[in-house]
Tab-separated table of C-alpha atoms in Angstrom:
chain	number	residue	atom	x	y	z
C	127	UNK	CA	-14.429	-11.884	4.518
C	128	UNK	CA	-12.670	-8.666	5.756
C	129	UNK	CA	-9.029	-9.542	6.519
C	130	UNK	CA	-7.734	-8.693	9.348
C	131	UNK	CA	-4.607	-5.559	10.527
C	132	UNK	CA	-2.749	-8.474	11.742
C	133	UNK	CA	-2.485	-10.185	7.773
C	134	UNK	CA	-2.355	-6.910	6.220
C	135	UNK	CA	0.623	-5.572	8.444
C	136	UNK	CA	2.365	-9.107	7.317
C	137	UNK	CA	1.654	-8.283	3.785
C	138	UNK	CA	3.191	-4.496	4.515
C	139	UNK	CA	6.359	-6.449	5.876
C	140	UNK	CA	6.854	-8.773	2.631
C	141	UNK	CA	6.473	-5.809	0.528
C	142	UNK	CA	9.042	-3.809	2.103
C	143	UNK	CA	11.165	-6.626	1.374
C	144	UNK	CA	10.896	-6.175	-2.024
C	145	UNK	CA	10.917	-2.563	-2.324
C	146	UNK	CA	14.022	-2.252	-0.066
C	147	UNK	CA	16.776	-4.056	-2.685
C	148	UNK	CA	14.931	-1.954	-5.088
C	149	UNK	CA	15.537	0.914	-3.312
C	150	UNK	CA	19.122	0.154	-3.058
C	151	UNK	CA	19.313	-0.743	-7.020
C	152	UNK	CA	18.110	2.833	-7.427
C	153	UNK	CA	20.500	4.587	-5.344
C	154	UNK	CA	23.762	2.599	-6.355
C	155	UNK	CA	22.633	3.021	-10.347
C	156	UNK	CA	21.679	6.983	-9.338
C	157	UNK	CA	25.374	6.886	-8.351
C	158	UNK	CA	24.286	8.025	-4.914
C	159	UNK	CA	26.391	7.254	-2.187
C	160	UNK	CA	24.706	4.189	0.585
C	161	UNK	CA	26.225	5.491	3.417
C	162	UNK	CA	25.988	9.204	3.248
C	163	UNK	CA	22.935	11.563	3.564
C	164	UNK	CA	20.620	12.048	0.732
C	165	UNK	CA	18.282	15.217	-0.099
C	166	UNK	CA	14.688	15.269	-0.373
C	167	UNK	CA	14.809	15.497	-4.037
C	168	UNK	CA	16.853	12.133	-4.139
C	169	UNK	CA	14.195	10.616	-1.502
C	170	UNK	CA	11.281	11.516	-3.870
C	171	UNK	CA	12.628	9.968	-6.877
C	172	UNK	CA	14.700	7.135	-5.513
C	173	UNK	CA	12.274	5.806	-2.791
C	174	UNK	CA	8.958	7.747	-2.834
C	175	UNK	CA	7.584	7.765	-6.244
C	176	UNK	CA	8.733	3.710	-6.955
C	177	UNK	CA	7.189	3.130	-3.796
C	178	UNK	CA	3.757	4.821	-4.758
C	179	UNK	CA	3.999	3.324	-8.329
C	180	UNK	CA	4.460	-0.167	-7.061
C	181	UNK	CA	1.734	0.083	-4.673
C	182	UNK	CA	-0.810	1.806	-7.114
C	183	UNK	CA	0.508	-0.393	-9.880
C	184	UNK	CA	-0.075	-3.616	-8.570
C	185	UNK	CA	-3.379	-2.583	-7.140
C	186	UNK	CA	-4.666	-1.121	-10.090
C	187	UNK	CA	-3.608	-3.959	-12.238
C	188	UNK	CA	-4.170	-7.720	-9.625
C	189	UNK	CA	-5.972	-6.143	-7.289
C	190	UNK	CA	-3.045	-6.712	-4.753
C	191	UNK	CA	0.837	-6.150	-4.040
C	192	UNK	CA	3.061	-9.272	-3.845
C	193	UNK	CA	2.694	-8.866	-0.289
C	194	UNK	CA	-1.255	-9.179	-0.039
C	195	UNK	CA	-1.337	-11.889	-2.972
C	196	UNK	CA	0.749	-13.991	-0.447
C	197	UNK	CA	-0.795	-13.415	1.695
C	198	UNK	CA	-3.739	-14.199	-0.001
C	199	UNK	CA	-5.389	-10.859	0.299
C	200	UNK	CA	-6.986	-8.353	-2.397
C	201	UNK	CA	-8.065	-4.866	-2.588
C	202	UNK	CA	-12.172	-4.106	-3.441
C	203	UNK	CA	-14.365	-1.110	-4.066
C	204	UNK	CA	-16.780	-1.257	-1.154
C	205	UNK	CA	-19.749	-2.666	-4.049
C	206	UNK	CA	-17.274	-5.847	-4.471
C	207	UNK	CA	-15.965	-4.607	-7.981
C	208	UNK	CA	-12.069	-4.328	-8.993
C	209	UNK	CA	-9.968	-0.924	-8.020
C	210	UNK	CA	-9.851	0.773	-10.911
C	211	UNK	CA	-6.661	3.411	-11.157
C	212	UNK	CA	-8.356	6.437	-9.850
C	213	UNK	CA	-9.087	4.484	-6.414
C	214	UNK	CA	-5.830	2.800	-6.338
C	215	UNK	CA	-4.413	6.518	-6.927
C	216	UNK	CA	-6.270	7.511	-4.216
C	217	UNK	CA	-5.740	5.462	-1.928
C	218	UNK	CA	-1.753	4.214	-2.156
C	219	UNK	CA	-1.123	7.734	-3.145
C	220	UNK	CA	-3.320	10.313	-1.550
C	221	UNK	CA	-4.755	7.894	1.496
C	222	UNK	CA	-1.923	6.302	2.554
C	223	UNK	CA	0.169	9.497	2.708
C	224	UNK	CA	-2.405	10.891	4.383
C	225	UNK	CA	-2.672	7.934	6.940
C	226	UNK	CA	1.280	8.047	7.884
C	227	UNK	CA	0.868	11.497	8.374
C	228	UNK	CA	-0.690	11.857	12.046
C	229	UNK	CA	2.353	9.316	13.786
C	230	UNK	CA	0.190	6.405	11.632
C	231	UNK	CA	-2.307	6.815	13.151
C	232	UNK	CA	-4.363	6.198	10.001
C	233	UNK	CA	-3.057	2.857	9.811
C	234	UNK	CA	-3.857	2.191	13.708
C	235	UNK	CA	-7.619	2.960	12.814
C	236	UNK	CA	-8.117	-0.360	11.079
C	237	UNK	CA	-7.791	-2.561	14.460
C	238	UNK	CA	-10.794	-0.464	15.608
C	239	UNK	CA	-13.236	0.179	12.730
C	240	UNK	CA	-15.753	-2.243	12.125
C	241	UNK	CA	-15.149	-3.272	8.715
C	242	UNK	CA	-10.999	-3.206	9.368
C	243	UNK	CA	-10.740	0.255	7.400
C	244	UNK	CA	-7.787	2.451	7.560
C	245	UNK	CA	-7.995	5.838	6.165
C	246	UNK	CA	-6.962	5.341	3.313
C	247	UNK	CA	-9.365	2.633	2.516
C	248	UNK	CA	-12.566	5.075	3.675
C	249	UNK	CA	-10.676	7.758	1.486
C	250	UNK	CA	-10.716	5.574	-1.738
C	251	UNK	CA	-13.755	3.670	-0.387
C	252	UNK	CA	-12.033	0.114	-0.064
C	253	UNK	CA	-11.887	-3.157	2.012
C	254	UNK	CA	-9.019	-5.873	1.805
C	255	UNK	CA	-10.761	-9.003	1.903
C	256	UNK	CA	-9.467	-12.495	2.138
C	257	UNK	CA	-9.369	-13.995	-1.656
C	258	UNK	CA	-12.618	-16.582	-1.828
C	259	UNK	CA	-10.827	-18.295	-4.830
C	260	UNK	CA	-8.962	-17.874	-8.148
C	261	UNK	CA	-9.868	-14.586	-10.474
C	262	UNK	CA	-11.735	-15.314	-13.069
């Protein structure tokens, strides 16, 4: 069953409140100061690229983030099978910057597509789907 932009956005939430301490970790062991501005170069490495690698990580590897395994959600090629790391590149990476682009609108598109698909998830040709049971 496709899972609905309602769950997914809840999973989106519970990840951010994992990657925000971790965010913070970064920046106080970067010796970058919390309060003050940071540059784009400090953005990248401190927030952006730990951000894509948990999100491609975790969906290469389970299939899911914390997030969407508490939710008890899972990313799928569109034939069923597992994301392999190409697709998960392509669409945490590629898709999803892709999506947040245009004011999110690529996020939006999910409440109106048929099978719940953002862009990112017709760029890496994916559904989240509502886990039927344990992995095997």
């Amino acid at each position: 069953m496709v899972a609905s932009p309602w769950r997914r956005l809840v999973a989106s939430l519970v990840d951010g409140l994992i990657l925000a301490p971790l965010s913070l970790l970064l920046r106080v062991l970067a010796g970058v100061d919390l309060m003050g501005p940071t540059t784009l170069i400090q953005d990248f490495f401190l927030q952006g690229l730990p951000t894509w690698a948990y999100y491609a990580g975790f969906t290469a590897l389970y299939g899911a983030t914390p997030g969407k395994m508490a939710l008890g959600l899972r990313v799928v090629r569109l034939d069923g099978d597992r994301v392999d790391w190409l697709t998960a590149f392509m669409r945490e990476v590629v898709g999803k910057t892709l999506s947040a682009l245009p004011l999110g609108l690529g996020y939006l598109w999910a409440f109106f597509h048929p099978r719940r698909q953002a862009w990112h998830d017709l760029i890496a040709d994916t559904l989240v789907v509502r886990r039927a049971g344990p992995e095997p």
